[in-house]
N, CA, C and O atoms as CSV, one atom per row, in Angstrom:
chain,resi,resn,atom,element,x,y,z
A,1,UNK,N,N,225.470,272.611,53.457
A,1,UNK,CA,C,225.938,271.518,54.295
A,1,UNK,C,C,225.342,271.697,55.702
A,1,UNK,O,O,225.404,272.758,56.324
A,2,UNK,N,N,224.812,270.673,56.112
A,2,UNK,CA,C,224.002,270.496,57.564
A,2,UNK,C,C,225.018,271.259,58.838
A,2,UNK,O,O,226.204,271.466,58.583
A,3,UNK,N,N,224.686,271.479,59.617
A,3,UNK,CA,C,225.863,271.251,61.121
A,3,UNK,C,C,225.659,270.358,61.097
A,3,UNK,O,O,224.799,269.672,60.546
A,4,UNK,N,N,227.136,270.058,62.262
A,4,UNK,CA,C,227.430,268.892,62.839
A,4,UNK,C,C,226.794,268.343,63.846
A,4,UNK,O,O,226.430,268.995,64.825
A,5,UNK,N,N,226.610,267.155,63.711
A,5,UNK,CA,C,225.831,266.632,64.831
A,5,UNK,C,C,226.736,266.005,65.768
A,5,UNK,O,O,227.580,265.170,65.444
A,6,UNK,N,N,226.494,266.525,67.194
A,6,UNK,CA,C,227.258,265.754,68.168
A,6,UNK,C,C,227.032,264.081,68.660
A,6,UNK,O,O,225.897,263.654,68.873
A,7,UNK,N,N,227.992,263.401,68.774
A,7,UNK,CA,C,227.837,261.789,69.149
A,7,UNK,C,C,226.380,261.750,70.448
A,7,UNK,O,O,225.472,260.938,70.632
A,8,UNK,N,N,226.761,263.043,71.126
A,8,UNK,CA,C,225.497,262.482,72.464
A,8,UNK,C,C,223.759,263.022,72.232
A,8,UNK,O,O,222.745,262.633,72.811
A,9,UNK,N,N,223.964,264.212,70.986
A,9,UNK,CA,C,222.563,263.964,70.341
A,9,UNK,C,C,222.208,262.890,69.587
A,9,UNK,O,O,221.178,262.338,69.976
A,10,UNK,N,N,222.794,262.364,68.524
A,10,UNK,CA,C,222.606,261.123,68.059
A,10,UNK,C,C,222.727,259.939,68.748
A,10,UNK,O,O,222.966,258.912,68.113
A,11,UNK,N,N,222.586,259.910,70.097
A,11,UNK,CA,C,222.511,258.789,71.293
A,11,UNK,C,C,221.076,259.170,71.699
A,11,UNK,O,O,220.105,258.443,71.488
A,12,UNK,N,N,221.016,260.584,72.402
A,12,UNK,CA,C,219.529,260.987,73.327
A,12,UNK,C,C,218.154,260.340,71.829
A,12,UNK,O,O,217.250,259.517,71.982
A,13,UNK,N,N,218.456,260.956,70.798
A,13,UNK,CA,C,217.534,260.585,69.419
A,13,UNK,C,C,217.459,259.507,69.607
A,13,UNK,O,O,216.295,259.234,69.900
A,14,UNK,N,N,218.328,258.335,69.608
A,14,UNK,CA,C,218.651,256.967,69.438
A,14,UNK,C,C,217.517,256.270,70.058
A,14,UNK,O,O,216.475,255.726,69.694
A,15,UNK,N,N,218.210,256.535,71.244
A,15,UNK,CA,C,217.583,256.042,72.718
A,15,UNK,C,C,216.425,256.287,73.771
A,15,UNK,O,O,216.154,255.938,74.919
A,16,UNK,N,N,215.668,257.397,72.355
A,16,UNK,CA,C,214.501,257.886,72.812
A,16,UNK,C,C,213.731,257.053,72.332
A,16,UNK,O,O,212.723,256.823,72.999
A,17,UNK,N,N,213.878,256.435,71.255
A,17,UNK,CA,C,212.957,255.367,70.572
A,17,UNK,C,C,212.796,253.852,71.813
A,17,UNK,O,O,212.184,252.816,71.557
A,18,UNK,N,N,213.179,254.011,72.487
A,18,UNK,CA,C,213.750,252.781,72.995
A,18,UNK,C,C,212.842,253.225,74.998
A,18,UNK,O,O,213.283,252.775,76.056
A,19,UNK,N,N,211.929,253.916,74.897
A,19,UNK,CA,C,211.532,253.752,75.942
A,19,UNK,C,C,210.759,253.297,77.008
A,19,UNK,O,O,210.758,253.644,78.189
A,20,UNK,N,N,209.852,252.147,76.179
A,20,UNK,CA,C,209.460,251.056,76.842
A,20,UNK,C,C,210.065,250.130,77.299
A,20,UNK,O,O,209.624,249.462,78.234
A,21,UNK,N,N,211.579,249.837,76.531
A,21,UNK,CA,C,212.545,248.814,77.107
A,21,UNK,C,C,213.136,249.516,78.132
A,21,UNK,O,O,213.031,249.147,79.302
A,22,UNK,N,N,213.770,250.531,77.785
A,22,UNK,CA,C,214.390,251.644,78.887
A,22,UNK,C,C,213.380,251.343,80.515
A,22,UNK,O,O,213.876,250.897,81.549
A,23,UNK,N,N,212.296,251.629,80.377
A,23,UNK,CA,C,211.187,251.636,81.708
A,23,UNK,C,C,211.234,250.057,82.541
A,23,UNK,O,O,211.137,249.808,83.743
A,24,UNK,N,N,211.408,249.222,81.457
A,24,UNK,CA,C,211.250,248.017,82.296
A,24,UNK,C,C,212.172,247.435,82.751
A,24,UNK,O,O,211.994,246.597,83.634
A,25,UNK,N,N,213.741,247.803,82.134
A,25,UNK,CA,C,215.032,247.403,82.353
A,25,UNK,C,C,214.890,248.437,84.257
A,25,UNK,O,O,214.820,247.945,85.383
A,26,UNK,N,N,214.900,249.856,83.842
A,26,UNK,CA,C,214.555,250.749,84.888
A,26,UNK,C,C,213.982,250.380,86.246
A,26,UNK,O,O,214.308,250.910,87.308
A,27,UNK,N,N,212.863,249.164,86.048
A,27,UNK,CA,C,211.815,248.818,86.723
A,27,UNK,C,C,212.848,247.599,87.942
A,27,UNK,O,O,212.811,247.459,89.164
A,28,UNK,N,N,213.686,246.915,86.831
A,28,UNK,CA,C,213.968,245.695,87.327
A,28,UNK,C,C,215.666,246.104,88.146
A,28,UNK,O,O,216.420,245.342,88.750
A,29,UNK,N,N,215.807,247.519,87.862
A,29,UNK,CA,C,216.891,247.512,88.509
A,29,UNK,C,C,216.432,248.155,89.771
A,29,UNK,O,O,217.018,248.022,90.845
A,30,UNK,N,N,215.117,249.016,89.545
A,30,UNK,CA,C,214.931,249.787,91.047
A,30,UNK,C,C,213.946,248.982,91.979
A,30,UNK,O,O,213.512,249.365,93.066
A,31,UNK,N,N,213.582,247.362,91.109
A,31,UNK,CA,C,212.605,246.739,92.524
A,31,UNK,C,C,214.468,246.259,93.466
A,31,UNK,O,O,214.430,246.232,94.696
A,32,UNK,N,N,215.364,246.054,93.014
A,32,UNK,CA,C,216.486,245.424,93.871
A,32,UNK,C,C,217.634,246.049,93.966
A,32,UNK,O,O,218.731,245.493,93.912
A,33,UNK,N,N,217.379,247.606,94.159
A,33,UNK,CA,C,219.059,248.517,94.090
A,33,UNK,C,C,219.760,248.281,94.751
A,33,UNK,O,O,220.975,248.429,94.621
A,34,UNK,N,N,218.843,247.592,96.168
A,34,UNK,CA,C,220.116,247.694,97.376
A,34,UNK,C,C,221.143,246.432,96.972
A,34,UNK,O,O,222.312,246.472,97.357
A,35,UNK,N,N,220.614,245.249,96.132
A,35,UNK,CA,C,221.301,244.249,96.278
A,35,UNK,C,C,221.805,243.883,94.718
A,35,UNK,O,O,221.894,242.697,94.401
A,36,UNK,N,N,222.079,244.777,93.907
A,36,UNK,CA,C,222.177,244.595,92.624
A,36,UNK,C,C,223.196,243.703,92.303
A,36,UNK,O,O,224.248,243.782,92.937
A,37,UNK,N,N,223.057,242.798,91.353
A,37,UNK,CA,C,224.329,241.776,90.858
A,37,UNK,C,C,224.320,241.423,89.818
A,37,UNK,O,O,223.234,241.336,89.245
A,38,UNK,N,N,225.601,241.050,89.102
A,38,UNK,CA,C,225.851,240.935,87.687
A,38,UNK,C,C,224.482,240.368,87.299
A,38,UNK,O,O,223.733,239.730,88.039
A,39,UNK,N,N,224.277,240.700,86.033
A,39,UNK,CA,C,223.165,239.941,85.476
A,39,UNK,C,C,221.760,239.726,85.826
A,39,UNK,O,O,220.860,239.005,85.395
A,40,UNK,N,N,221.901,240.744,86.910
A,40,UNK,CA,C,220.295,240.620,87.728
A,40,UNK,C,C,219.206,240.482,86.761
A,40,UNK,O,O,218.253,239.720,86.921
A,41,UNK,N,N,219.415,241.397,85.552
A,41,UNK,CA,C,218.261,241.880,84.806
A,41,UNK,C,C,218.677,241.811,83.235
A,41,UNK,O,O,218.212,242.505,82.331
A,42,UNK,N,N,219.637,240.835,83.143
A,42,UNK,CA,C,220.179,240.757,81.512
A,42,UNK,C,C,219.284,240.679,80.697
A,42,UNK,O,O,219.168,241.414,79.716
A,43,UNK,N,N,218.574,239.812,80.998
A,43,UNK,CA,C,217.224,239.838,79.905
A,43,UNK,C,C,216.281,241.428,79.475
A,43,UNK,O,O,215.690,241.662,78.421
A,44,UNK,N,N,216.371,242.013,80.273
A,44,UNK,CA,C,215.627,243.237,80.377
A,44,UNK,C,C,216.688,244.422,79.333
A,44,UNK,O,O,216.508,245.253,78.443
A,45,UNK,N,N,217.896,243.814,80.172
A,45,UNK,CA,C,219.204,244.392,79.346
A,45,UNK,C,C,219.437,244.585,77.975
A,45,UNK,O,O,219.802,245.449,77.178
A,46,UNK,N,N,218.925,242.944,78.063
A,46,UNK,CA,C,219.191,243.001,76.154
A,46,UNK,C,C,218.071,243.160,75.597
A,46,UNK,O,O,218.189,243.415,74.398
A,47,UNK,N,N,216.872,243.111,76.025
A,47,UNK,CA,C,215.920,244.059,75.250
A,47,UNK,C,C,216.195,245.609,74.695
A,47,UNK,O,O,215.996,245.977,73.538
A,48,UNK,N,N,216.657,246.361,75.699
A,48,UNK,CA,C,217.335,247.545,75.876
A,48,UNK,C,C,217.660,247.910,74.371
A,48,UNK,O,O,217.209,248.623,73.475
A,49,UNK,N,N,219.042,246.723,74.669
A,49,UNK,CA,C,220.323,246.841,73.864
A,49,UNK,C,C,220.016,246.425,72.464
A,49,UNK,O,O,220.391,247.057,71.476
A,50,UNK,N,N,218.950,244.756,72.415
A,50,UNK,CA,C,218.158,245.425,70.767
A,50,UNK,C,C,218.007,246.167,70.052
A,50,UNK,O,O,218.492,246.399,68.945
A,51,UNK,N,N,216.496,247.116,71.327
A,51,UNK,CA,C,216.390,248.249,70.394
A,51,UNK,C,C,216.786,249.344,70.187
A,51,UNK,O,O,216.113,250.225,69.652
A,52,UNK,N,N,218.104,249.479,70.634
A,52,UNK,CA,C,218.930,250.416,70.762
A,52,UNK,C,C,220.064,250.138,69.505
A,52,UNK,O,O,220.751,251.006,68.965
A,53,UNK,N,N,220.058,248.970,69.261
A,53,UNK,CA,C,221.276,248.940,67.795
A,53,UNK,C,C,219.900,248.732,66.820
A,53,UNK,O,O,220.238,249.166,65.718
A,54,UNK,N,N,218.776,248.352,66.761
A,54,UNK,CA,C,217.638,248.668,65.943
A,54,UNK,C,C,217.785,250.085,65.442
A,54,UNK,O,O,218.168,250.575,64.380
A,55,UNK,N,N,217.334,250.575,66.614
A,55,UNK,CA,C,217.243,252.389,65.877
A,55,UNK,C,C,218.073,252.906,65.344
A,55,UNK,O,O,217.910,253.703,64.421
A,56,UNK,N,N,219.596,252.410,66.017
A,56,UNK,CA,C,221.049,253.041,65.405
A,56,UNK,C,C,220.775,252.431,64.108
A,56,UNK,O,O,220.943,253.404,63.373
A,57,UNK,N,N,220.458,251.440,63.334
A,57,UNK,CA,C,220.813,250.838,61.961
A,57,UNK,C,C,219.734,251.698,61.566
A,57,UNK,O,O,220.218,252.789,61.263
A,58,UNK,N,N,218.517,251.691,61.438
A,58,UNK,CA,C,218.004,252.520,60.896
A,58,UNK,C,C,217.862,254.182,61.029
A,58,UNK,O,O,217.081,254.856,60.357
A,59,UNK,N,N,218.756,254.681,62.009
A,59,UNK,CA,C,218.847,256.185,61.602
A,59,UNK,C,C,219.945,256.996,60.328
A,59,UNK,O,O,219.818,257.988,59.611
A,60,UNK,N,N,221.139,255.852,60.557
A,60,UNK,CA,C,221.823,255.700,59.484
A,60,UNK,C,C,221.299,255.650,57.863
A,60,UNK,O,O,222.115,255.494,56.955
């Protein structure tokens, strides 16, 4: 029987796949930190957040 895998390694794995969206979401929050507001960058967001439940369905 394997060890256990902790919830925040199976996140860092996850969300490593995901780092071109990660960079540009990244991009769009640090051209406007000082003035950040809801939704500044949702679109960028939900790219993110795609491929982030992408990888989760297929690591399963």
């Amino acid at each position: 029987m394997p060890g256990r895998v902790r919830p925040i390694e199976k996140f860092a794995e996850t969300v490593s796949k995901c780092t071109a969206e990660g960079a540009v979401y990244g991009k769009c929050i640090a051209a406007n930190y000082q003035n950040v507001s809801k939704d500044m960058c949702v679109r960028e967001f939900m790219a993110l957040k795609d491929c982030y439940l992408r990888a989760a369905r297929r690591r399963t």
